[in-house]
mmCIF file of C-alpha atoms in Angstrom:
data_model
loop_
_atom_site.group_PDB
_atom_site.id
_atom_site.type_symbol
_atom_site.label_atom_id
_atom_site.label_comp_id
_atom_site.label_asym_id
_atom_site.label_seq_id
_atom_site.Cartn_x
_atom_site.Cartn_y
_atom_site.Cartn_z
ATOM 1 C CA MET T 278 -91.896 30.230 -135.026
ATOM 2 C CA SER T 279 -89.732 33.369 -134.920
ATOM 3 C CA VAL T 280 -90.324 33.640 -131.158
ATOM 4 C CA ILE T 281 -89.247 30.032 -130.644
ATOM 5 C CA ARG T 282 -86.190 30.581 -132.847
ATOM 6 C CA THR T 283 -85.285 33.722 -130.888
ATOM 7 C CA LEU T 284 -85.591 31.970 -127.538
ATOM 8 C CA ARG T 285 -83.625 28.990 -128.844
ATOM 9 C CA SER T 286 -80.817 31.327 -129.831
ATOM 10 C CA GLN T 287 -80.509 32.279 -126.143
ATOM 11 C CA ARG T 288 -79.940 28.684 -125.007
ATOM 12 C CA GLY T 289 -76.470 29.665 -123.774
ATOM 13 C CA ILE T 290 -78.027 31.963 -121.156
ATOM 14 C CA PHE T 291 -80.550 29.249 -120.230
ATOM 15 C CA ASN T 292 -77.748 26.686 -119.825
ATOM 16 C CA ALA T 293 -75.739 29.080 -117.649
ATOM 17 C CA LEU T 294 -78.819 29.772 -115.485
ATOM 18 C CA VAL T 295 -79.484 26.071 -114.940
ATOM 19 C CA GLY T 296 -75.803 25.558 -114.203
ATOM 20 C CA GLY T 297 -75.865 28.361 -111.633
ATOM 21 C CA ILE T 298 -78.979 27.020 -109.897
ATOM 22 C CA MET T 299 -77.514 23.511 -109.702
ATOM 23 C CA LEU T 300 -74.256 25.003 -108.429
ATOM 24 C CA GLY T 301 -76.212 26.626 -105.597
ATOM 25 C CA VAL T 302 -77.763 23.306 -104.571
ATOM 26 C CA HIS T 303 -74.411 21.537 -104.921
ATOM 27 C CA GLY T 304 -72.543 24.218 -102.952
ATOM 28 C CA LEU T 305 -75.053 24.286 -100.096
ATOM 29 C CA GLY T 306 -75.119 20.485 -99.936
ATOM 30 C CA THR T 307 -71.327 20.311 -99.914
ATOM 31 C CA ASN T 308 -71.175 22.912 -97.150
ATOM 32 C CA LEU T 309 -73.609 20.921 -94.987
ATOM 33 C CA LEU T 310 -71.965 17.543 -95.676
ATOM 34 C CA ALA T 311 -68.471 18.918 -95.022
ATOM 35 C CA ARG T 312 -69.414 19.519 -91.391
ATOM 36 C CA THR T 313 -69.350 15.775 -90.727
ATOM 37 C CA ILE T 314 -67.780 14.170 -93.809
ATOM 38 C CA SER T 315 -64.276 14.665 -95.175
ATOM 39 C CA PRO T 316 -64.264 17.108 -98.118
ATOM 40 C CA TRP T 317 -61.764 14.784 -99.799
ATOM 41 C CA ILE T 318 -64.374 12.019 -99.852
ATOM 42 C CA ILE T 319 -67.097 14.349 -101.166
ATOM 43 C CA CYS T 320 -64.857 15.590 -103.998
ATOM 44 C CA PHE T 321 -63.631 12.056 -104.786
ATOM 45 C CA PHE T 322 -67.109 10.601 -105.285
ATOM 46 C CA PHE T 323 -68.280 13.664 -107.182
ATOM 47 C CA THR T 324 -65.331 13.287 -109.571
ATOM 48 C CA ILE T 325 -65.988 9.572 -110.090
ATOM 49 C CA CYS T 326 -69.561 10.458 -111.152
ATOM 50 C CA HIS T 327 -68.073 12.164 -114.211
ATOM 51 C CA LEU T 328 -67.293 8.724 -115.664
ATOM 52 C CA VAL T 329 -70.947 8.322 -116.723
ATOM 53 C CA VAL T 330 -70.237 10.572 -119.725
ATOM 54 C CA ILE T 331 -67.649 8.195 -121.279
ATOM 55 C CA PRO T 332 -70.156 6.594 -123.729
ATOM 56 C CA TRP T 333 -70.805 10.075 -125.201
ATOM 57 C CA ILE T 334 -67.169 10.928 -125.965
ATOM 58 C CA ASN T 335 -66.801 12.112 -129.566
ATOM 59 C CA TRP T 336 -63.951 9.839 -130.688
ATOM 60 C CA GLU T 337 -64.076 11.302 -134.216
ATOM 61 C CA LEU T 338 -62.329 14.406 -132.899
ATOM 62 C CA ASN T 339 -59.169 12.347 -132.261
ATOM 63 C CA ASN T 340 -58.056 13.044 -135.831
ATOM 64 C CA LYS T 341 -58.410 16.805 -135.312
ATOM 65 C CA TYR T 342 -56.550 17.135 -132.010
ATOM 66 C CA THR T 343 -53.169 18.833 -132.057
ATOM 67 C CA LEU T 344 -50.693 18.660 -129.195
ATOM 68 C CA THR T 345 -51.872 22.127 -128.103
ATOM 69 C CA ASN T 346 -55.520 20.979 -128.095
ATOM 70 C CA ILE T 347 -54.702 17.946 -125.922
ATOM 71 C CA LEU T 348 -52.723 20.128 -123.539
ATOM 72 C CA MET T 349 -55.598 22.630 -123.268
ATOM 73 C CA ILE T 350 -58.090 19.820 -122.532
ATOM 74 C CA PHE T 351 -55.969 18.565 -119.642
ATOM 75 C CA ILE T 352 -55.386 22.117 -118.400
ATOM 76 C CA ALA T 353 -59.165 22.703 -118.385
ATOM 77 C CA GLY T 354 -59.672 19.425 -116.492
ATOM 78 C CA LEU T 355 -56.931 20.234 -113.998
ATOM 79 C CA PHE T 356 -58.194 23.752 -113.249
ATOM 80 C CA GLY T 357 -61.742 22.388 -112.924
ATOM 81 C CA THR T 358 -60.502 19.889 -110.340
ATOM 82 C CA LEU T 359 -58.487 22.502 -108.445
ATOM 83 C CA HIS T 360 -61.472 24.876 -108.458
ATOM 84 C CA LEU T 361 -63.653 22.229 -106.782
ATOM 85 C CA CYS T 362 -60.888 21.308 -104.338
ATOM 86 C CA PHE T 363 -60.134 24.838 -103.154
ATOM 87 C CA ILE T 364 -63.742 25.973 -102.725
ATOM 88 C CA SER T 365 -64.702 22.756 -100.892
ATOM 89 C CA PHE T 366 -61.980 23.353 -98.325
ATOM 90 C CA ALA T 367 -62.707 27.087 -98.187
ATOM 91 C CA PHE T 368 -66.177 26.237 -96.835
ATOM 92 C CA ALA T 369 -64.513 24.149 -94.136
ATOM 93 C CA PHE T 370 -62.238 26.993 -93.011
ATOM 94 C CA THR T 371 -64.414 30.101 -93.184
ATOM 95 C CA SER T 372 -68.045 31.196 -93.380
ATOM 96 C CA VAL T 373 -70.299 30.738 -96.412
ATOM 97 C CA GLY T 374 -70.505 34.529 -96.703
ATOM 98 C CA ASN T 375 -66.740 35.014 -96.832
ATOM 99 C CA THR T 376 -66.294 32.169 -99.294
ATOM 100 C CA SER T 377 -69.079 33.400 -101.601
ATOM 101 C CA ALA T 378 -67.858 37.001 -101.576
ATOM 102 C CA ILE T 379 -64.282 36.119 -102.470
ATOM 103 C CA LEU T 380 -65.184 33.275 -104.840
ATOM 104 C CA TYR T 381 -67.280 35.607 -106.970
ATOM 105 C CA THR T 382 -64.332 37.631 -108.005
ATOM 106 C CA LYS T 383 -64.393 34.887 -110.682
ATOM 107 C CA PRO T 384 -66.247 37.076 -113.243
ATOM 108 C CA LEU T 385 -63.521 39.703 -112.854
ATOM 109 C CA PHE T 386 -60.716 37.166 -113.328
ATOM 110 C CA SER T 387 -62.629 35.579 -116.239
ATOM 111 C CA ALA T 388 -62.921 38.968 -117.940
ATOM 112 C CA LEU T 389 -59.240 39.795 -117.389
ATOM 113 C CA PHE T 390 -57.899 36.382 -118.423
ATOM 114 C CA GLY T 391 -60.294 36.218 -121.385
ATOM 115 C CA LYS T 392 -59.152 39.631 -122.589
ATOM 116 C CA CYS T 393 -55.437 38.981 -122.085
ATOM 117 C CA LEU T 394 -55.142 35.303 -123.065
ATOM 118 C CA ILE T 395 -57.716 34.711 -125.812
ATOM 119 C CA LYS T 396 -58.669 38.274 -126.807
ATOM 120 C CA GLU T 397 -62.332 38.098 -125.751
ATOM 121 C CA PRO T 398 -64.096 41.490 -125.926
ATOM 122 C CA LEU T 399 -64.741 43.491 -122.760
ATOM 123 C CA ALA T 400 -67.338 46.278 -122.990
ATOM 124 C CA TRP T 401 -68.373 48.886 -120.433
ATOM 125 C CA ILE T 402 -71.654 47.026 -119.808
ATOM 126 C CA ASP T 403 -69.611 43.961 -118.807
ATOM 127 C CA ALA T 404 -67.648 46.016 -116.274
ATOM 128 C CA LEU T 405 -70.876 47.439 -114.783
ATOM 129 C CA LEU T 406 -72.434 43.965 -114.493
ATOM 130 C CA ILE T 407 -69.284 42.582 -112.846
ATOM 131 C CA LEU T 408 -69.462 45.386 -110.273
ATOM 132 C CA ALA T 409 -73.211 44.876 -109.684
ATOM 133 C CA ASN T 410 -72.666 41.121 -109.419
ATOM 134 C CA PHE T 411 -69.904 41.485 -106.828
ATOM 135 C CA ILE T 412 -71.894 43.990 -104.711
ATOM 136 C CA GLY T 413 -74.889 41.648 -104.881
ATOM 137 C CA VAL T 414 -72.833 38.711 -103.622
ATOM 138 C CA LEU T 415 -71.543 40.851 -100.737
ATOM 139 C CA LEU T 416 -75.094 41.854 -99.731
ATOM 140 C CA VAL T 417 -76.357 38.257 -99.831
ATOM 141 C CA GLY T 418 -73.307 36.589 -98.299
ATOM 142 C CA LYS T 419 -72.590 39.338 -95.714
ATOM 143 C CA PRO T 420 -68.972 38.347 -95.103
ATOM 144 C CA PRO T 421 -67.991 38.994 -91.464
ATOM 145 C CA PHE T 422 -64.872 40.907 -92.479
ATOM 146 C CA LEU T 423 -67.139 43.613 -93.990
ATOM 147 C CA PHE T 424 -70.354 43.382 -91.932
ATOM 148 C CA GLY T 425 -68.899 43.241 -88.436
ATOM 149 C CA GLY T 426 -69.391 39.536 -87.785
ATOM 150 C CA LYS T 427 -67.391 37.535 -85.307
ATOM 151 C CA LEU T 428 -63.937 36.619 -86.600
ATOM 152 C CA THR T 429 -61.754 33.986 -85.012
ATOM 153 C CA SER T 430 -58.378 34.934 -83.605
ATOM 154 C CA ASP T 431 -56.553 32.074 -85.348
ATOM 155 C CA SER T 432 -55.476 31.801 -88.977
ATOM 156 C CA ARG T 433 -58.466 29.775 -90.204
ATOM 157 C CA GLU T 434 -60.272 32.818 -91.635
ATOM 158 C CA LEU T 435 -57.154 33.881 -93.535
ATOM 159 C CA VAL T 436 -56.610 30.360 -94.881
ATOM 160 C CA GLY T 437 -60.258 30.168 -95.959
ATOM 161 C CA ALA T 438 -60.002 33.536 -97.717
ATOM 162 C CA LEU T 439 -56.857 32.483 -99.591
ATOM 163 C CA LEU T 440 -58.447 29.165 -100.610
ATOM 164 C CA SER T 441 -61.507 31.039 -101.930
ATOM 165 C CA LEU T 442 -59.328 33.438 -103.923
ATOM 166 C CA VAL T 443 -57.248 30.634 -105.473
ATOM 167 C CA GLY T 444 -60.494 28.758 -106.210
ATOM 168 C CA ALA T 445 -61.868 31.797 -108.063
ATOM 169 C CA ILE T 446 -58.689 32.096 -110.135
ATOM 170 C CA CYS T 447 -58.752 28.378 -110.993
ATOM 171 C CA GLY T 448 -62.435 28.601 -111.954
ATOM 172 C CA ALA T 449 -61.741 31.544 -114.269
ATOM 173 C CA LEU T 450 -58.793 29.745 -115.887
ATOM 174 C CA GLN T 451 -60.996 26.677 -116.413
ATOM 175 C CA TYR T 452 -63.595 28.809 -118.244
ATOM 176 C CA VAL T 453 -60.969 30.542 -120.403
ATOM 177 C CA SER T 454 -59.320 27.198 -121.255
ATOM 178 C CA ILE T 455 -62.658 25.787 -122.405
ATOM 179 C CA ARG T 456 -63.347 28.892 -124.490
ATOM 180 C CA LYS T 457 -59.970 28.374 -126.188
ATOM 181 C CA ILE T 458 -60.952 24.766 -126.971
ATOM 182 C CA VAL T 459 -64.285 25.989 -128.398
ATOM 183 C CA ALA T 460 -62.441 28.545 -130.560
ATOM 184 C CA ASP T 461 -60.238 25.743 -131.942
ATOM 185 C CA ASP T 462 -63.413 23.802 -132.902
ATOM 186 C CA VAL T 463 -62.449 20.691 -130.900
ATOM 187 C CA PHE T 464 -64.821 21.117 -127.951
ATOM 188 C CA ASP T 465 -66.346 17.970 -126.486
ATOM 189 C CA THR T 466 -67.937 18.083 -123.028
ATOM 190 C CA ALA T 467 -67.378 14.388 -122.312
ATOM 191 C CA THR T 468 -63.671 14.540 -123.188
ATOM 192 C CA ILE T 469 -63.073 17.482 -120.850
ATOM 193 C CA LEU T 470 -64.967 15.706 -118.068
ATOM 194 C CA LEU T 471 -62.800 12.618 -118.603
ATOM 195 C CA ALA T 472 -59.665 14.772 -118.224
ATOM 196 C CA LYS T 473 -61.197 16.298 -115.093
ATOM 197 C CA THR T 474 -61.911 12.816 -113.715
ATOM 198 C CA VAL T 475 -58.312 11.690 -114.226
ATOM 199 C CA ALA T 476 -56.914 14.793 -112.512
ATOM 200 C CA GLY T 477 -59.470 14.593 -109.695
ATOM 201 C CA PHE T 478 -58.892 10.878 -109.091
ATOM 202 C CA LEU T 479 -55.168 11.457 -108.612
ATOM 203 C CA ILE T 480 -55.529 14.498 -106.350
ATOM 204 C CA TYR T 481 -58.412 13.278 -104.183
ATOM 205 C CA SER T 482 -57.051 9.732 -103.864
ATOM 206 C CA MET T 483 -53.872 11.163 -102.384
ATOM 207 C CA GLY T 484 -55.956 13.247 -99.979
ATOM 208 C CA ILE T 485 -57.917 10.241 -98.780
ATOM 209 C CA LEU T 486 -54.804 8.037 -98.629
ATOM 210 C CA PHE T 487 -52.969 10.384 -96.300
ATOM 211 C CA ASN T 488 -56.134 11.198 -94.315
ATOM 212 C CA ILE T 489 -55.440 14.927 -94.370
ATOM 213 C CA THR T 490 -58.651 15.831 -92.550
ATOM 214 C CA GLU T 491 -59.865 14.336 -89.283
ATOM 215 C CA LEU T 492 -63.530 14.215 -90.261
ATOM 216 C CA LYS T 493 -65.207 10.813 -90.296
ATOM 217 C CA PRO T 494 -66.092 8.959 -93.547
ATOM 218 C CA LEU T 495 -69.635 8.122 -94.641
ATOM 219 C CA GLU T 496 -71.325 5.788 -92.175
ATOM 220 C CA THR T 497 -75.111 5.959 -92.591
ATOM 221 C CA THR T 498 -77.458 5.341 -95.505
ATOM 222 C CA LEU T 499 -78.795 8.885 -95.152
ATOM 223 C CA GLU T 500 -75.311 10.338 -95.622
ATOM 224 C CA TRP T 501 -74.863 8.282 -98.788
ATOM 225 C CA PHE T 502 -78.252 9.524 -100.012
ATOM 226 C CA TYR T 503 -77.333 13.163 -99.412
ATOM 227 C CA LEU T 504 -73.974 12.630 -101.097
ATOM 228 C CA SER T 505 -75.676 11.146 -104.175
ATOM 229 C CA ILE T 506 -77.971 14.197 -104.449
ATOM 230 C CA VAL T 507 -74.981 16.542 -104.157
ATOM 231 C CA CYS T 508 -73.111 14.579 -106.838
ATOM 232 C CA VAL T 509 -76.060 14.550 -109.269
ATOM 233 C CA CYS T 510 -76.621 18.309 -108.822
ATOM 234 C CA GLY T 511 -72.895 18.942 -109.214
ATOM 235 C CA LEU T 512 -72.669 16.882 -112.404
ATOM 236 C CA THR T 513 -75.741 18.644 -113.825
ATOM 237 C CA GLU T 514 -74.132 21.998 -113.015
ATOM 238 C CA VAL T 515 -70.905 21.051 -114.797
ATOM 239 C CA LEU T 516 -72.702 19.799 -117.910
ATOM 240 C CA PHE T 517 -74.926 22.861 -118.318
ATOM 241 C CA THR T 518 -72.053 25.256 -117.577
ATOM 242 C CA TYR T 519 -69.909 23.572 -120.229
ATOM 243 C CA PHE T 520 -72.824 23.717 -122.680
ATOM 244 C CA ALA T 521 -73.114 27.447 -121.956
ATOM 245 C CA LEU T 522 -69.399 27.942 -122.661
ATOM 246 C CA GLU T 523 -69.970 26.671 -126.208
ATOM 247 C CA THR T 524 -71.856 29.859 -127.093
ATOM 248 C CA LEU T 525 -71.060 32.420 -124.365
ATOM 249 C CA ASN T 526 -67.708 33.895 -123.384
ATOM 250 C CA ALA T 527 -66.031 33.170 -120.054
ATOM 251 C CA LYS T 528 -67.001 36.366 -118.209
ATOM 252 C CA THR T 529 -70.668 36.071 -119.219
ATOM 253 C CA VAL T 530 -70.945 32.495 -117.958
ATOM 254 C CA ALA T 531 -69.139 33.433 -114.732
ATOM 255 C CA LEU T 532 -71.582 36.321 -114.187
ATOM 256 C CA ILE T 533 -74.755 34.335 -114.881
ATOM 257 C CA THR T 534 -73.748 31.304 -112.788
ATOM 258 C CA ALA T 535 -73.471 33.637 -109.787
ATOM 259 C CA ILE T 536 -77.230 33.022 -109.552
ATOM 260 C CA ASP T 537 -76.193 30.090 -107.331
ATOM 261 C CA VAL T 538 -75.745 32.521 -104.422
ATOM 262 C CA LEU T 539 -79.431 33.455 -104.739
ATOM 263 C CA THR T 540 -80.361 29.755 -104.993
ATOM 264 C CA SER T 541 -78.447 28.930 -101.800
ATOM 265 C CA TYR T 542 -80.054 31.875 -100.015
ATOM 266 C CA LEU T 543 -83.584 30.786 -100.982
ATOM 267 C CA LEU T 544 -82.889 27.194 -99.961
ATOM 268 C CA GLN T 545 -81.580 28.355 -96.585
ATOM 269 C CA ILE T 546 -84.775 30.364 -96.012
ATOM 270 C CA ALA T 547 -86.935 27.418 -97.067
ATOM 271 C CA PHE T 548 -85.230 24.720 -94.990
ATOM 272 C CA THR T 549 -83.730 26.611 -92.060
ATOM 273 C CA SER T 550 -84.827 29.261 -89.562
ATOM 274 C CA ASP T 551 -83.249 32.093 -91.583
ATOM 275 C CA LYS T 552 -85.496 35.129 -92.090
ATOM 276 C CA VAL T 553 -86.032 37.263 -95.175
ATOM 277 C CA ASP T 554 -83.484 40.075 -95.274
ATOM 278 C CA TRP T 555 -84.119 43.167 -97.409
ATOM 279 C CA MET T 556 -80.379 43.699 -97.874
ATOM 280 C CA ALA T 557 -80.076 40.161 -99.214
ATOM 281 C CA ILE T 558 -83.072 40.709 -101.506
ATOM 282 C CA THR T 559 -81.357 43.816 -102.921
ATOM 283 C CA GLY T 560 -78.212 41.758 -103.454
ATOM 284 C CA ALA T 561 -80.233 39.020 -105.153
ATOM 285 C CA LEU T 562 -81.708 41.552 -107.593
ATOM 286 C CA LEU T 563 -78.206 42.780 -108.441
ATOM 287 C CA ILE T 564 -77.028 39.214 -109.014
ATOM 288 C CA THR T 565 -79.941 38.468 -111.348
ATOM 289 C CA SER T 566 -79.258 41.649 -113.341
ATOM 290 C CA ALA T 567 -76.586 39.883 -115.425
ATOM 291 C CA PRO T 568 -78.762 37.117 -116.934
ATOM 292 C CA VAL T 569 -81.636 39.571 -117.459
ATOM 293 C CA VAL T 570 -79.480 42.168 -119.239
ATOM 294 C CA TYR T 571 -77.628 39.600 -121.351
ATOM 295 C CA GLY T 572 -80.922 37.917 -122.217
ATOM 296 C CA ILE T 573 -82.496 41.199 -123.376
ATOM 297 C CA MET T 574 -79.370 42.123 -125.336
ATOM 298 C CA GLY T 575 -79.247 38.697 -126.989
ATOM 299 C CA ILE T 576 -82.944 38.724 -127.973
ATOM 300 C CA ARG T 577 -82.608 42.281 -129.307
ATOM 301 C CA GLU T 578 -79.603 41.282 -131.438
ATOM 302 C CA GLN T 579 -81.482 38.244 -132.743
ATOM 303 C CA ILE T 580 -84.528 40.344 -133.722
ATOM 304 C CA LEU T 581 -82.321 42.928 -135.473
ATOM 305 C CA GLN T 582 -80.464 40.146 -137.287
ATOM 306 C CA GLU T 583 -83.747 38.599 -138.475
ATOM 307 C CA ARG T 584 -84.969 41.991 -139.721
ATOM 308 C CA GLU T 585 -81.699 42.535 -141.549
ATOM 309 C CA ASN T 586 -81.887 39.085 -143.149
ATOM 310 C CA LYS T 587 -85.516 39.644 -144.160
ATOM 311 C CA GLY T 588 -84.632 43.035 -145.651
ATOM 312 C CA GLN T 589 -81.773 41.447 -147.599
ATOM 313 C CA GLU T 590 -84.110 38.720 -148.912
ATOM 314 C CA LEU T 591 -86.627 41.329 -150.121
ATOM 315 C CA GLN T 592 -83.823 43.305 -151.755
ATOM 316 C CA ASP T 593 -82.531 40.210 -153.552
ATOM 317 C CA ARG T 594 -86.084 39.309 -154.671
ATOM 318 C CA ASP T 595 -86.688 42.799 -156.053
ATOM 319 C CA GLY T 596 -83.392 42.575 -157.893
ATOM 320 C CA ASP T 597 -84.331 39.227 -159.441
ATOM 321 C CA GLU T 598 -87.749 40.548 -160.508
ATOM 322 C CA HIS T 599 -86.098 43.596 -162.045
ATOM 323 C CA LEU T 600 -83.749 41.402 -164.049
ATOM 324 C CA SER T 601 -86.620 39.172 -165.181
ATOM 325 C CA ALA T 602 -88.587 42.194 -166.353
ATOM 326 C CA LYS T 603 -85.659 43.228 -168.547
#
């Protein structure tokens, strides 16, 4: 029973891992669909899928919300929408490697914003894992600007890099906003997703209305099928990531969800002609170091806490027996 209780106490890490894996599937699917389908359409339908959570909204929290709480919920929803928007278009402008490398400065921004805005702790082990995580993403993604790939002479690469960077910042601010909501004891996943849906509907509707991209809309049943898979994986990723943010701080969730880079890499090997690359395997091991280290640390803390509680119980029992003897 103690083993089960210890593992259950690490559900935050499990949720972040599942979120990261689903993010990898969602990101790869979005990248492939965006080659023929407008990113605005992909983001629009993905956002609409969030409406399925409405029946699970905790309406009892309405009496607890302050004006600051409501504002933070909409800020979290807005930054979540902007994060999706910027990274979706980053994939359309630059390579997957460039986008992944720049996007995964998110753990760094999450650590900095968490420390400055909501006073989350930042230890030396966190800094080492952020560095290992970023190096791992570079080795897996192999961005052309570092590994001598072919760069275009126009401004598309620069635009893609800037979109990735802004996407990383928005993602970090979304995580920190949710952690602030959790700290105020008014966290509800469904409510935040509703706020995200409202913000996304407005932004993506405008994009579709003005036909900003020249890519064609969905035309075949197969495209609709692929889009539905991407949306389901994306919604699963959001739910599990938000669940993880209930118990883990922003930088930890950002680090663990970087496992999606490894997921995308494995899927590319499985379904494309890509070959196994030892540099990428090294990068994958670095990326997985964060969930492994945090998992070991969490289990160790849980075991020590149980020993301390058991020792306290024995001490209290001895004290009671001593009093009874008197």
